[in-house]
Structures are given as C-alpha cells and as structure tokens.
mmCIF file of C-alpha atoms in Angstrom:
data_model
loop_
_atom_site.group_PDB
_atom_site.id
_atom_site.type_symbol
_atom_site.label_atom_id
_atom_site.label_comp_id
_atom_site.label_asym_id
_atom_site.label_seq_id
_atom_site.Cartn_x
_atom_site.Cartn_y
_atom_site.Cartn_z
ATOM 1 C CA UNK A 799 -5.330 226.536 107.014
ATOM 2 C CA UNK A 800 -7.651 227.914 103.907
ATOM 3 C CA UNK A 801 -11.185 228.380 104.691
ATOM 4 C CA UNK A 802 -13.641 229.688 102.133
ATOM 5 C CA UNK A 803 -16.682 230.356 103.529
ATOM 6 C CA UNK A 804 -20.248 230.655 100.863
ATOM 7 C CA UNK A 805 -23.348 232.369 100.723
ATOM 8 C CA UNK A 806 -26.115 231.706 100.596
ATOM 9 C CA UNK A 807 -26.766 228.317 101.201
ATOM 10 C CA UNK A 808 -29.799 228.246 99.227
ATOM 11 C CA UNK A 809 -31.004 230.964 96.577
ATOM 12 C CA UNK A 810 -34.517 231.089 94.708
ATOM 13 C CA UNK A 811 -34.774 233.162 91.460
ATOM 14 C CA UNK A 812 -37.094 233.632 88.863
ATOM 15 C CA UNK A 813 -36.767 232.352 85.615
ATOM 16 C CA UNK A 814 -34.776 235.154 83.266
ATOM 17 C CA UNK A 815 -33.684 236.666 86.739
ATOM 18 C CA UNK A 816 -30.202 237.020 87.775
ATOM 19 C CA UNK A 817 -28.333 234.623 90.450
ATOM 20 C CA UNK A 818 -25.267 236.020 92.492
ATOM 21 C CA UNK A 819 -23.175 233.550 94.493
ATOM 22 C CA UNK A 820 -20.286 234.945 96.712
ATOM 23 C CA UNK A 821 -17.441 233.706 98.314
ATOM 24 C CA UNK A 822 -14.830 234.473 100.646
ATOM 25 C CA UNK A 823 -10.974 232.506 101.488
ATOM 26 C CA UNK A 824 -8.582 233.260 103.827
ATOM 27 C CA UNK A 825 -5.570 232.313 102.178
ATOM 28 C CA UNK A 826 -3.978 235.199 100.567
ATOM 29 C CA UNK A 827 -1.650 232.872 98.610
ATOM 30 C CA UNK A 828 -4.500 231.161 97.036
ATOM 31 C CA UNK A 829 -4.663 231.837 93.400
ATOM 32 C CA UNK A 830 -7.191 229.268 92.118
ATOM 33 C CA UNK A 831 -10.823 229.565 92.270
ATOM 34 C CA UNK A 832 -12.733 227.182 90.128
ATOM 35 C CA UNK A 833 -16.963 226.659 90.394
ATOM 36 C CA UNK A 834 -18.365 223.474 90.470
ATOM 37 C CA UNK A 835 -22.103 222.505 89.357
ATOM 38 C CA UNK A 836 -23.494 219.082 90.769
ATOM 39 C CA UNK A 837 -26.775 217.983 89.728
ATOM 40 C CA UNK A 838 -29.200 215.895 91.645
ATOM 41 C CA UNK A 839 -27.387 212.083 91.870
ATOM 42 C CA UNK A 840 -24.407 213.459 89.667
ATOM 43 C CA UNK A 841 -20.982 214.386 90.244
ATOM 44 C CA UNK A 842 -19.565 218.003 90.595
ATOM 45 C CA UNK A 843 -18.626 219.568 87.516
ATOM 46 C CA UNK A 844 -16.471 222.559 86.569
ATOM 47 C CA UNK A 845 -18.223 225.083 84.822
ATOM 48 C CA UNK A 846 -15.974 228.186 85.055
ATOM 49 C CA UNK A 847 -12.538 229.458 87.312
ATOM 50 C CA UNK A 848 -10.465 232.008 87.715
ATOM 51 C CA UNK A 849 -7.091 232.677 88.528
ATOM 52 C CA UNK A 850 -5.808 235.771 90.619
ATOM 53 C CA UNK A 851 -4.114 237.690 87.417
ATOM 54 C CA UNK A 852 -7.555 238.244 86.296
ATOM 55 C CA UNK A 853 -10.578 240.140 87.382
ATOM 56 C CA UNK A 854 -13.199 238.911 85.928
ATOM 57 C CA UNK A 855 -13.688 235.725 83.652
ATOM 58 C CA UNK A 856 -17.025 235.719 81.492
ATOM 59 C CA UNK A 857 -18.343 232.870 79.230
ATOM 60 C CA UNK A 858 -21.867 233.253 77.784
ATOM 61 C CA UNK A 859 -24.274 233.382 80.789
ATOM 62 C CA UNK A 860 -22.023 232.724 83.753
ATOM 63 C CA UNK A 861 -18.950 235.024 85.164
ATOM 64 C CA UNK A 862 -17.073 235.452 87.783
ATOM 65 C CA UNK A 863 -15.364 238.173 89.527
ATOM 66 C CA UNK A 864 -12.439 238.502 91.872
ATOM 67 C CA UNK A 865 -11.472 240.804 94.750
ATOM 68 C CA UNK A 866 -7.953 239.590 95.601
ATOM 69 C CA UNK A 867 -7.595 242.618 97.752
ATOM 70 C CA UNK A 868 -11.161 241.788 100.274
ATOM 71 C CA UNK A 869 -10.208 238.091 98.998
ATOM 72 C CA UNK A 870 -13.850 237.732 97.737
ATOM 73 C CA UNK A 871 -14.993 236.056 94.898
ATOM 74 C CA UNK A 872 -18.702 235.629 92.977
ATOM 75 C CA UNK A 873 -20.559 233.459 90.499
ATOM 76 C CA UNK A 874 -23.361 235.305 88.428
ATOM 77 C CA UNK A 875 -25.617 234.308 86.469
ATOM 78 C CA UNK A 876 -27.718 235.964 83.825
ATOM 79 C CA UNK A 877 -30.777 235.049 82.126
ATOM 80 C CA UNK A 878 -31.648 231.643 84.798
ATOM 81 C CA UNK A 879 -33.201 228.964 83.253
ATOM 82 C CA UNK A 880 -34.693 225.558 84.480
ATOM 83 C CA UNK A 881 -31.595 223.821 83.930
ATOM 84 C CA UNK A 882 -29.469 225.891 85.600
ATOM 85 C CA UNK A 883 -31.297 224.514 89.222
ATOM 86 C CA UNK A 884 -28.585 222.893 90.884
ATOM 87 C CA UNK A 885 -25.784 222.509 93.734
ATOM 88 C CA UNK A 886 -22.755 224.931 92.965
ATOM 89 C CA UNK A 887 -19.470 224.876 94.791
ATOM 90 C CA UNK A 888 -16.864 227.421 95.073
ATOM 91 C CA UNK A 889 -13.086 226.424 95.944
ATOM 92 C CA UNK A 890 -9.845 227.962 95.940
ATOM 93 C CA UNK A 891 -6.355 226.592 95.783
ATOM 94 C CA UNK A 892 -2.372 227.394 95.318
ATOM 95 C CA UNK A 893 -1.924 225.969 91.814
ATOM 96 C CA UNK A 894 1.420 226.040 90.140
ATOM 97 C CA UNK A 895 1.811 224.601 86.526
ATOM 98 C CA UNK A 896 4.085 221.251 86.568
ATOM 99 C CA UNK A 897 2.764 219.922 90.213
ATOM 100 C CA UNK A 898 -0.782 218.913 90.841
ATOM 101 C CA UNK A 899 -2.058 220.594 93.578
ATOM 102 C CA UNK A 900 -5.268 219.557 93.303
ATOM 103 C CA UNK A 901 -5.366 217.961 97.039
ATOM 104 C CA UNK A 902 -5.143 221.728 98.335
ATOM 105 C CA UNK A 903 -8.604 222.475 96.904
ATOM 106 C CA UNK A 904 -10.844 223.653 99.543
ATOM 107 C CA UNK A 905 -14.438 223.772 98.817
ATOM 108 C CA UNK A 906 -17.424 225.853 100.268
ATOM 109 C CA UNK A 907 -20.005 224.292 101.835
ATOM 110 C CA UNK A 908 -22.098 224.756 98.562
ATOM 111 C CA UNK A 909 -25.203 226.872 97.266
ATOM 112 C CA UNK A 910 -28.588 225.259 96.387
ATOM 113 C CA UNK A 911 -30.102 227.373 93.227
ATOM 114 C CA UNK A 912 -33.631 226.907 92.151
ATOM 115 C CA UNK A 913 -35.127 228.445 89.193
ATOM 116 C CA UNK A 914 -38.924 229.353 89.605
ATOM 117 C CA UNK A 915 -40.814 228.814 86.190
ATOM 118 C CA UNK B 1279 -16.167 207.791 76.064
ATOM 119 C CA UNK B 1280 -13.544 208.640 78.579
ATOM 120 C CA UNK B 1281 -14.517 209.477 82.339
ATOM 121 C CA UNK B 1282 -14.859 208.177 85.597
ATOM 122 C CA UNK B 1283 -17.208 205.306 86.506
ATOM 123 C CA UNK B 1284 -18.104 204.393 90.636
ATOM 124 C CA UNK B 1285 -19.672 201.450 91.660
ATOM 125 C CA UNK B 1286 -21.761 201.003 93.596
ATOM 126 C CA UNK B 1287 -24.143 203.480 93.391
ATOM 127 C CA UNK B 1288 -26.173 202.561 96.257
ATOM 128 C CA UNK B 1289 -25.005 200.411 99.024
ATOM 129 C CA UNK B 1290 -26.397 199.637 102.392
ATOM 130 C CA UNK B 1291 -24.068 198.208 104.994
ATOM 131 C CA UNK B 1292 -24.732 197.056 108.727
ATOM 132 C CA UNK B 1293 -22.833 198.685 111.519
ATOM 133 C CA UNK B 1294 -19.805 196.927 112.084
ATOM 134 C CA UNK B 1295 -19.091 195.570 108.225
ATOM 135 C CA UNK B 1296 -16.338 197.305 106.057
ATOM 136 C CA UNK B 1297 -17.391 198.062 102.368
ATOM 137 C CA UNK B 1298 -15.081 199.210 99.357
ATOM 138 C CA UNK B 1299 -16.213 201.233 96.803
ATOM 139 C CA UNK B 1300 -15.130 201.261 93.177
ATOM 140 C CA UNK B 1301 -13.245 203.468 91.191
ATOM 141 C CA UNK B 1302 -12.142 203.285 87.911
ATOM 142 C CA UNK B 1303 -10.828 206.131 85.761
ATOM 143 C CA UNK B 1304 -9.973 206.074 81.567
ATOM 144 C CA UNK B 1305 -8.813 209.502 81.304
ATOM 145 C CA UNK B 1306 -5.089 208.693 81.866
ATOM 146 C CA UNK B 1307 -4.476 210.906 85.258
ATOM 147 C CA UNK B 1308 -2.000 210.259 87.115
ATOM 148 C CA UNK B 1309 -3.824 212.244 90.694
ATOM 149 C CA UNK B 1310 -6.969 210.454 92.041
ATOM 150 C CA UNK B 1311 -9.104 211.682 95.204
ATOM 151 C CA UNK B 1312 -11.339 210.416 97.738
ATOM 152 C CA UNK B 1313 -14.317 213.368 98.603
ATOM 153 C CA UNK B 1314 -17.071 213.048 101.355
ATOM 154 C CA UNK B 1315 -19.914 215.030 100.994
ATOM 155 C CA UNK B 1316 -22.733 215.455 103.823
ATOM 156 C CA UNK B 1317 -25.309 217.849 103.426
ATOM 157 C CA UNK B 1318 -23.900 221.787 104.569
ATOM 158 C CA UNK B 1319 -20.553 220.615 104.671
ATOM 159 C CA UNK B 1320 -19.124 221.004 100.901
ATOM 160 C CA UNK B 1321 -16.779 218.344 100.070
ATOM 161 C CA UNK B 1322 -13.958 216.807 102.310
ATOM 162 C CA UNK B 1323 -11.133 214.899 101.027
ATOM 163 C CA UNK B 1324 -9.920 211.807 102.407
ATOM 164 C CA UNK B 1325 -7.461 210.380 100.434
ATOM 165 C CA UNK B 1326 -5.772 211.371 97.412
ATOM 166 C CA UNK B 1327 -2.930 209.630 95.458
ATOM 167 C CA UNK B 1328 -0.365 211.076 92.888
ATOM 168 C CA UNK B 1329 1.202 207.895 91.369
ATOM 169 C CA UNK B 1330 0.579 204.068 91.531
ATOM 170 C CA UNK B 1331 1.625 202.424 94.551
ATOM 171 C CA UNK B 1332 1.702 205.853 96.667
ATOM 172 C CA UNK B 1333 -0.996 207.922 98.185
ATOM 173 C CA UNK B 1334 -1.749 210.321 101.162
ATOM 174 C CA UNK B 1335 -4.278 210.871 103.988
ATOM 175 C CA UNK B 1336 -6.375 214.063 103.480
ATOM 176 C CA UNK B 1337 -8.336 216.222 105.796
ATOM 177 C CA UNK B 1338 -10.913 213.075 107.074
ATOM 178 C CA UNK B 1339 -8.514 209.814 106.708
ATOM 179 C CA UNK B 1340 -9.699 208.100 109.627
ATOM 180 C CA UNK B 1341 -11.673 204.786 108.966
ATOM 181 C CA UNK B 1342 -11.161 204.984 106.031
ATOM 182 C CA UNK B 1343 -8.619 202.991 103.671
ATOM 183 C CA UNK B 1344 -7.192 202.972 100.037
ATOM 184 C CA UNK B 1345 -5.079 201.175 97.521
ATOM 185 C CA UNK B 1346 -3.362 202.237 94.502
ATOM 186 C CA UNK B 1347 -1.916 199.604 92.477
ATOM 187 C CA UNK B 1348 -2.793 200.406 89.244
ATOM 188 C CA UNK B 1349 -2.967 203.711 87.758
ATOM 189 C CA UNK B 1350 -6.797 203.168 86.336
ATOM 190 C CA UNK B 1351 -8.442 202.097 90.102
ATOM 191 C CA UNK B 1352 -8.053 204.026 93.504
ATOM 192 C CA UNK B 1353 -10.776 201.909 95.481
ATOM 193 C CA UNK B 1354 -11.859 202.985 99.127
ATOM 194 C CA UNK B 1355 -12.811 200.943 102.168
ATOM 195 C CA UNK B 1356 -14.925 202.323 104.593
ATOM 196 C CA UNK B 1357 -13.994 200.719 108.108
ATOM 197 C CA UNK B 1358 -15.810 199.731 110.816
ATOM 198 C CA UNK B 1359 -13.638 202.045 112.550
ATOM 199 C CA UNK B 1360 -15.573 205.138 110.733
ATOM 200 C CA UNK B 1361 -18.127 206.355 113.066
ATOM 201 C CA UNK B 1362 -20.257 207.915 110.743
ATOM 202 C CA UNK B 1363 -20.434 206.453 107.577
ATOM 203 C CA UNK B 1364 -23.468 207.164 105.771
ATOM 204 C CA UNK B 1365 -22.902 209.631 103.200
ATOM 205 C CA UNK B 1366 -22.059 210.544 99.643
ATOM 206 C CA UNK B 1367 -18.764 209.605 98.767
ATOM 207 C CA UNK B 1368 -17.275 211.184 95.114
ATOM 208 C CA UNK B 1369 -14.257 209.972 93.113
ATOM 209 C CA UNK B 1370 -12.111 212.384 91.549
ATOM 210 C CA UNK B 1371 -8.802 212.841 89.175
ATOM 211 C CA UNK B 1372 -6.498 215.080 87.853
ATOM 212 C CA UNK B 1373 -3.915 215.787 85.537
ATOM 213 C CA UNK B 1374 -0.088 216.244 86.829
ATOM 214 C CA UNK B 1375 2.434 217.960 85.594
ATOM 215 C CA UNK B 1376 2.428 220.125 82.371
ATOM 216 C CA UNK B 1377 -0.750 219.022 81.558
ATOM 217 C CA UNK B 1378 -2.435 220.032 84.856
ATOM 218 C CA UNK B 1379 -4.768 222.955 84.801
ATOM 219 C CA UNK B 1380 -6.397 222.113 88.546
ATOM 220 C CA UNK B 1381 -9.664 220.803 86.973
ATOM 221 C CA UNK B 1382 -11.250 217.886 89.045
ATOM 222 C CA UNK B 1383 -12.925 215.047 86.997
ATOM 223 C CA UNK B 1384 -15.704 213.718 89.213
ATOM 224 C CA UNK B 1385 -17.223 210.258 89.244
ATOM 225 C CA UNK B 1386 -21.299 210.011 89.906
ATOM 226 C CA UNK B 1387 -20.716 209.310 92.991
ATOM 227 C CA UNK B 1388 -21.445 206.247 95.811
ATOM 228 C CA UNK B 1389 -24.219 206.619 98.364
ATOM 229 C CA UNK B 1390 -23.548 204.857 101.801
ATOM 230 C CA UNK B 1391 -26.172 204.064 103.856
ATOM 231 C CA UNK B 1392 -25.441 202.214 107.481
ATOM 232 C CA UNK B 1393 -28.713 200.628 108.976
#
C-alpha cells in the first residue's frame, strides 16, 4: 500500500529564516498531496496542496513543490514567524472529482517546527 | 459558524470500561472519519463513513466501534477490546461528489487517557 515517509521530525529555525519540509510516497498513482498544520490542542488544518499536473503551488509565504518523477514532495516556508510554530503533516492520495476518496489519505508521521525569536 | 465540534475533550477511563466520543458536524458532508494520532506516528484512520446508515473499517478498526444514523453525528466507542487506548483521537469530514476537492475538516480533537 502507499507509504509517505517525512523529514525531519522536528526542525528549529530562526525567526525570518526559511523552513523546508520534504516528503516522499510510494504510490505512483497518487495524485493528491495536501499539508496539514495542527496547533497545540487543535485539529489539523489544510493550509496548502497540490495535485500532480502542477509543479509547484505558491500562496504568500508557503509553497510547495513536486517531483512526480523521484515522487518527492516539499513544504517551504519563507520569512518564519512565531505563529508559524506548529505540527505539519504531509499526505498523499488518488483523488478523482465525483467520489470522495478521502479514506485513501495517507499521512506522514508529521514535522514539529519551532520558530526561535 | 459551521464546523466540527468533539466532545469530550478530555476523558479518563479505567481499563476495562468502553467510552464513546462525540461527533457532531454542521457543514453538510456527507464523508466522516475516525483518526488516531500517537506521537511519531501521523494520523491513522479507523473508521470512515460515506452515507448515513453505512460505514467502513479503516487501517486500525479493531476495538473500536461506530454508528452512523444521522448524517450530522459519527460517534466512536473505544472498547475494552482496544489494547492501547490512550491517545488523541480527531474527527474529520468531507465533501462527496462534485463538490469534493479532498480537503479534510478536522474537529479539536478528544484526548483518551486509560489509568
């Protein structure tokens, strides 16, 4: 079955630094790669995706690129600030349009970001 | 405003008691989901239901139960029959059909703690 594997498990950045999160998925049919953020004691939420006729996806400080061909794909973001410490979750998926095929999501194991003031 | 709402929050449980947790959803989706989430290990879903009065095991179904008899509420029962309960437990829903883009909606969340 899919597997997406994510690194690093924890990242520490200074404030106004850069953050890179990467990803990988074995599933070549996958074509669905959403990022989560999950505060502390909240639920995840999506913050940007991506799907596989696309490169790269950009919107204000976050973006995310996509290798389909070394099935890799990364979260950056520019310009950290304080609120940006938090959980974030990659994921892929087959997604058609009509059928929800949400219950294929598979999730990384999730990246810890602090910001350093 | 229109979301999804868990209850409880916090629960503690003895071994050997089953507890259901709460979930209630106003956004009108049709697809609701069941997540576990331990630390390291992402988020694993346990049950997930695409229309009222049907519903399907996901990748961690066992001692677990669900119930889907109204399109609003997909509550979960955690068995005595799950051997390690204590964890965070998440709600989710989706869209189906034209309307679907594969967004998740996440609840807050339950915390289950077994003494």
């Amino acid at each position: 079955g899919e597997n997406v594997e994510q690194h690093p498990s924890t990242l520490s950045v200074q404030e106004g630094d850069s953050a890179v999160i990467k990803c990988t998925y074995s599933d070549s049919a996958s074509n669905y790669f959403p990022w989560y953020k999950q505060e502390l004691g909240k639920g995840p939420q999506l913050i940007i995706d991506i799907r596989s006729n696309v490169g790269e996806k950009k919107d204000q400080r976050i973006a995310v690129t996509l290798n389909k061909t070394a099935k890799h794909f990364s979260l950056h973001i520019t310009e950290t600030q304080p609120e940006d410490s938090a959980v974030y979750f990659c994921a892929a998926s087959k997604w058609y349009s009509g059928v929800s095929s949400a219950s294929k999501i598979i999730f990384g194991s999730g990246t810890r970001l602090s910001i350093r003031p | 405003d229109g979301g999804i709402t868990q209850s409880p929050k916090y629960l503690f449980r003895k071994e050997g008691q089953n507890v259901t947790l709460s979930c209630e959803q106003n956004l009108n989706h049709d697809a609701m989901y069941w997540y576990r989430q331990d630390p390291g290990q992402g988020l694993r879903l346990i049950y997930y239901s695409q229309i009222v009065n049907d519903f399907q095991k996901g990748d961690i179904a066992e001692g677990y139960s669900v119930s889907r008899e109204k399109k609003e509420s997909f509550p979960l029962t955690v068995t005595s029959a799950q051997k390690n309960p204590t964890a965070f437990y998440l709600c989710a829903s989706s869209r189906v059909g034209a309307g679907n883009t594969g967004e998740l909606f996440f609840g807050e969340g339950s915390r289950l703690t077994v003494l």
